[in-house]
CSV table of C-alpha atoms in Angstrom, one decimal:
chain,number,residue,atom,x,y,z
A,1,UNK,CA,0.1,0.0,0.1
A,2,UNK,CA,0.8,3.6,-0.5
A,3,UNK,CA,1.3,6.1,2.1
A,4,UNK,CA,-1.8,8.5,1.8
A,5,UNK,CA,0.2,11.4,2.5
A,6,UNK,CA,3.5,11.1,1.0
A,7,UNK,CA,2.6,8.6,-1.6
A,8,UNK,CA,5.8,6.3,-0.2
A,9,UNK,CA,5.5,2.7,0.2
A,10,UNK,CA,4.2,1.4,3.8
A,11,UNK,CA,6.0,-0.9,5.7
A,12,UNK,CA,4.1,-3.5,7.9
A,13,UNK,CA,5.5,-4.4,11.5
A,14,UNK,CA,3.4,-6.1,14.4
A,15,UNK,CA,2.8,-4.5,18.0
A,16,UNK,CA,0.1,-4.5,20.5
A,17,UNK,CA,-0.9,-8.0,18.8
A,18,UNK,CA,-1.6,-6.5,15.6
A,19,UNK,CA,0.0,-5.9,12.3
A,20,UNK,CA,0.0,-2.2,11.1
A,21,UNK,CA,1.5,-0.4,8.5
A,22,UNK,CA,3.7,2.7,8.8
A,23,UNK,CA,5.5,5.1,6.4
A,24,UNK,CA,9.1,5.1,6.8
A,25,UNK,CA,9.2,8.7,5.0
A,26,UNK,CA,6.8,10.6,6.9
A,27,UNK,CA,6.0,8.5,10.1
A,28,UNK,CA,2.3,8.3,9.4
A,29,UNK,CA,0.6,4.9,10.3
A,30,UNK,CA,-2.2,3.0,8.8
A,31,UNK,CA,-4.6,1.1,10.9
A,32,UNK,CA,-7.3,-1.4,9.3
A,33,UNK,CA,-10.5,-1.5,11.3
A,34,UNK,CA,-10.3,-2.4,14.9
A,35,UNK,CA,-6.5,-1.9,15.1
A,36,UNK,CA,-6.0,1.5,16.6
A,37,UNK,CA,-7.6,0.7,19.8
A,38,UNK,CA,-5.5,-2.3,21.3
A,39,UNK,CA,-2.3,-0.6,19.8
A,40,UNK,CA,-3.1,2.7,21.7
A,41,UNK,CA,-3.9,0.6,24.8
A,42,UNK,CA,-0.4,-1.1,24.5
A,43,UNK,CA,1.3,2.2,23.7
A,44,UNK,CA,0.1,3.3,27.0
A,45,UNK,CA,0.8,0.4,28.9
A,46,UNK,CA,4.4,0.4,27.5
A,47,UNK,CA,4.6,3.9,28.9
A,48,UNK,CA,5.4,5.8,25.7
A,49,UNK,CA,3.1,8.5,26.5
A,50,UNK,CA,3.1,11.2,28.9
A,51,UNK,CA,-0.1,12.1,31.0
A,52,UNK,CA,-2.6,14.9,29.4
A,53,UNK,CA,-2.5,18.3,30.1
A,54,UNK,CA,-4.9,18.8,33.7
A,55,UNK,CA,-6.5,21.4,31.9
A,56,UNK,CA,-7.3,20.2,28.7
A,57,UNK,CA,-8.5,16.7,30.3
A,58,UNK,CA,-10.7,18.3,33.3
A,59,UNK,CA,-12.6,20.7,30.3
A,60,UNK,CA,-11.7,20.0,26.9
A,61,UNK,CA,-12.1,22.8,24.6
A,62,UNK,CA,-13.3,21.5,21.0
A,63,UNK,CA,-11.5,23.2,18.3
A,64,UNK,CA,-11.6,22.6,14.5
A,65,UNK,CA,-8.8,21.0,12.6
A,66,UNK,CA,-6.2,22.9,11.5
A,67,UNK,CA,-4.0,22.1,8.4
A,68,UNK,CA,-5.9,18.4,8.1
A,69,UNK,CA,-6.6,17.5,4.4
A,70,UNK,CA,-8.8,14.6,3.6
A,71,UNK,CA,-6.5,11.9,2.2
A,72,UNK,CA,-7.1,8.7,-0.3
A,73,UNK,CA,-7.6,5.3,1.4
A,74,UNK,CA,-4.8,3.2,0.9
A,75,UNK,CA,-6.8,0.3,0.9
A,76,UNK,CA,-9.8,1.0,-1.2
A,77,UNK,CA,-8.9,4.3,-2.8
A,78,UNK,CA,-11.9,6.0,-1.1
A,79,UNK,CA,-11.9,9.5,0.1
A,80,UNK,CA,-11.2,9.5,3.8
A,81,UNK,CA,-12.9,12.8,5.5
A,82,UNK,CA,-11.2,14.4,8.7
A,83,UNK,CA,-13.0,13.7,12.1
A,84,UNK,CA,-12.0,14.9,15.6
A,85,UNK,CA,-11.2,11.5,17.7
A,86,UNK,CA,-13.8,11.1,20.5
A,87,UNK,CA,-15.5,14.2,19.5
A,88,UNK,CA,-13.5,16.3,22.0
A,89,UNK,CA,-10.0,15.2,21.9
A,90,UNK,CA,-8.7,17.7,19.0
A,91,UNK,CA,-6.7,15.1,17.5
A,92,UNK,CA,-8.1,15.2,14.0
A,93,UNK,CA,-7.6,11.8,12.2
A,94,UNK,CA,-8.8,10.5,8.4
A,95,UNK,CA,-11.2,7.8,8.6
A,96,UNK,CA,-12.5,5.6,5.6
A,97,UNK,CA,-16.0,5.4,5.2
A,98,UNK,CA,-16.1,2.3,3.2
A,99,UNK,CA,-13.4,-0.1,5.0
A,100,UNK,CA,-13.0,1.8,8.7
A,101,UNK,CA,-9.4,2.2,8.5
A,102,UNK,CA,-7.8,4.9,10.0
A,103,UNK,CA,-5.0,7.1,9.0
A,104,UNK,CA,-3.0,9.0,11.7
A,105,UNK,CA,0.0,11.4,10.5
A,106,UNK,CA,3.4,11.3,12.5
A,107,UNK,CA,2.4,12.2,16.3
A,108,UNK,CA,-1.1,11.9,16.3
A,109,UNK,CA,-1.3,8.3,18.0
A,110,UNK,CA,0.8,10.3,20.5
A,111,UNK,CA,-2.2,12.6,20.8
A,112,UNK,CA,-4.9,9.7,20.9
A,113,UNK,CA,-2.7,7.7,23.6
A,114,UNK,CA,-2.4,10.9,25.8
A,115,UNK,CA,-6.2,11.6,25.3
A,116,UNK,CA,-7.0,8.1,26.6
A,117,UNK,CA,-4.2,8.2,29.3
A,118,UNK,CA,-5.9,11.4,30.8
A,119,UNK,CA,-4.5,13.0,33.9
A,120,UNK,CA,-3.9,11.3,37.0
A,121,UNK,CA,-5.8,14.0,39.3
A,122,UNK,CA,-8.7,14.1,36.5
A,123,UNK,CA,-8.6,10.2,36.4
A,124,UNK,CA,-9.3,10.2,40.2
A,125,UNK,CA,-12.0,12.7,40.4
A,126,UNK,CA,-13.7,11.1,37.6
A,127,UNK,CA,-13.3,7.5,39.1
A,128,UNK,CA,-14.8,9.1,42.5
A,129,UNK,CA,-17.8,10.7,40.8
A,130,UNK,CA,-18.6,7.6,39.1
A,131,UNK,CA,-18.7,6.1,42.2
A,132,UNK,CA,-20.8,8.3,43.4
A,133,UNK,CA,-23.3,8.3,40.9
A,134,UNK,CA,-23.2,4.3,41.2
A,135,UNK,CA,-23.5,4.6,44.7
A,136,UNK,CA,-26.8,6.8,44.3
A,137,UNK,CA,-28.1,4.4,41.8
A,138,UNK,CA,-27.7,1.3,44.0
A,139,UNK,CA,-29.7,3.4,46.6
A,140,UNK,CA,-32.1,4.3,44.3
A,141,UNK,CA,-32.7,0.7,43.2
A,142,UNK,CA,-33.4,-0.4,46.9
A,143,UNK,CA,-35.6,2.5,47.7
A,144,UNK,CA,-37.8,2.7,44.8
A,145,UNK,CA,-40.0,0.0,45.9
A,146,UNK,CA,-41.1,2.6,48.9
A,147,UNK,CA,-43.1,4.7,46.1
A,148,UNK,CA,-44.1,1.6,44.2
A,149,UNK,CA,-47.7,2.2,43.0
A,150,UNK,CA,-48.4,-1.1,41.8
A,151,UNK,CA,-47.2,-3.2,45.1
A,152,UNK,CA,-49.1,-0.8,47.3
A,153,UNK,CA,-52.1,-0.9,45.0
A,154,UNK,CA,-51.8,-4.6,45.0
A,155,UNK,CA,-51.6,-4.5,48.9
A,156,UNK,CA,-54.6,-2.3,49.2
A,157,UNK,CA,-56.3,-4.5,46.4
A,158,UNK,CA,-55.9,-7.5,48.5
A,159,UNK,CA,-57.4,-6.0,51.8
A,160,UNK,CA,-60.7,-4.7,49.5
A,161,UNK,CA,-60.8,-8.3,47.9
A,162,UNK,CA,-60.8,-10.0,51.3
A,163,UNK,CA,-63.3,-7.5,52.8
A,164,UNK,CA,-65.9,-7.9,49.7
A,165,UNK,CA,-65.5,-11.9,50.6
A,166,UNK,CA,-67.2,-11.1,54.0
A,167,UNK,CA,-70.1,-9.1,52.4
A,168,UNK,CA,-70.3,-7.1,55.3
A,169,UNK,CA,-70.9,-3.1,53.7
A,170,UNK,CA,-69.5,-1.9,57.4
A,171,UNK,CA,-66.2,-3.7,57.0
A,172,UNK,CA,-66.3,-2.9,53.1
A,173,UNK,CA,-66.4,0.9,53.9
A,174,UNK,CA,-64.1,0.5,56.9
A,175,UNK,CA,-61.3,-1.0,54.8
A,176,UNK,CA,-61.7,1.5,51.8
A,177,UNK,CA,-61.6,4.3,54.1
A,178,UNK,CA,-58.4,2.7,55.9
A,179,UNK,CA,-56.3,2.4,52.7
A,180,UNK,CA,-57.0,6.0,51.3
A,181,UNK,CA,-54.5,7.8,53.6
A,182,UNK,CA,-51.1,5.0,53.3
A,183,UNK,CA,-51.8,5.1,49.7
A,184,UNK,CA,-52.0,8.8,49.3
A,185,UNK,CA,-48.5,8.8,51.3
A,186,UNK,CA,-47.3,6.5,49.0
A,187,UNK,CA,-48.4,7.6,45.9
A,188,UNK,CA,-48.0,11.5,46.2
A,189,UNK,CA,-45.2,11.3,48.9
A,190,UNK,CA,-43.9,14.5,47.6
A,191,UNK,CA,-47.1,16.6,47.9
A,192,UNK,CA,-48.0,15.2,51.0
A,193,UNK,CA,-44.6,15.9,52.3
A,194,UNK,CA,-44.9,19.4,51.4
A,195,UNK,CA,-47.9,20.3,53.7
A,196,UNK,CA,-47.4,22.5,56.4
A,197,UNK,CA,-50.4,23.7,58.7
A,198,UNK,CA,-53.0,22.5,61.1
A,199,UNK,CA,-53.7,19.3,62.4
A,200,UNK,CA,-54.9,20.2,65.6
A,201,UNK,CA,-55.8,23.1,67.1
A,202,UNK,CA,-55.0,25.7,68.6
A,203,UNK,CA,-51.1,25.8,66.9
A,204,UNK,CA,-50.1,24.5,63.8
A,205,UNK,CA,-48.7,20.6,64.2
A,206,UNK,CA,-46.4,20.6,61.0
A,207,UNK,CA,-44.2,23.7,60.1
A,208,UNK,CA,-41.7,22.4,58.3
A,209,UNK,CA,-41.8,19.8,55.0
A,210,UNK,CA,-41.3,16.2,55.6
A,211,UNK,CA,-38.8,14.1,53.5
A,212,UNK,CA,-41.0,11.7,51.0
A,213,UNK,CA,-39.0,9.4,51.7
A,214,UNK,CA,-40.2,8.9,55.5
A,215,UNK,CA,-43.8,10.2,54.1
A,216,UNK,CA,-44.0,7.1,52.0
A,217,UNK,CA,-42.4,4.9,54.6
A,218,UNK,CA,-45.0,5.7,57.0
A,219,UNK,CA,-47.5,5.0,54.5
A,220,UNK,CA,-46.2,1.4,54.2
A,221,UNK,CA,-45.9,0.9,57.9
A,222,UNK,CA,-49.7,2.0,58.2
A,223,UNK,CA,-50.7,-0.2,55.5
A,224,UNK,CA,-49.1,-3.4,56.3
A,225,UNK,CA,-50.5,-2.9,60.0
A,226,UNK,CA,-53.1,-5.8,59.0
A,227,UNK,CA,-50.5,-8.0,57.8
A,228,UNK,CA,-48.4,-7.7,60.8
A,229,UNK,CA,-50.5,-7.9,63.2
A,230,UNK,CA,-51.8,-11.1,61.7
A,231,UNK,CA,-48.5,-12.6,61.5
A,232,UNK,CA,-48.1,-11.7,65.5
A,233,UNK,CA,-51.2,-13.2,66.1
A,234,UNK,CA,-49.9,-16.3,64.1
A,235,UNK,CA,-46.4,-16.5,66.1
A,236,UNK,CA,-47.9,-16.3,69.3
A,237,UNK,CA,-50.6,-18.8,69.2
């Protein structure tokens, strides 16, 4: 294959478990589809690249290509447009739209590796931020049942079905009235928690908003009283 930049003959050599093609005249490198990532990882692993600048690693400013020309693919003779690697690395490469091969001019492989390596301080910050987000997601998964409308509605429906089986109008009425408040606390926890006002005279009983989680939890405790009471009686007996 001929070099897309200076038209010299590309020489093949093995690196990072891949066989890549390099131009001995301009030091450009041709990567077939899928070769750039493993070669870059090996480049970083061997310590051939320094850390990225902390400012650009923390808050990259996307720039336009400077003196980057479209080149012809050495494999299929297709015009290779210029693209910004990873959208914000400001390392501008050429990629073939037909075979997905990538051409890097001299020094651009270092630029890609430096971008992927990042800066240690920024990497630690990103890792801690990712860990914090993951912890919040886990907590959300564990607590989502507190706000579960289908689950609480199913419990309430069970009570109503059992009350209907008695065919006693007073029991049915009391059951319906019983489930209204806990369901309201679970289904509308934020609105219920935001209530401030009089519950009893002569002074307000609630002066500050309540956290929705605790409102919904209180709703569940009330809703489960009949079940918990039944279990307790069964254990005692």
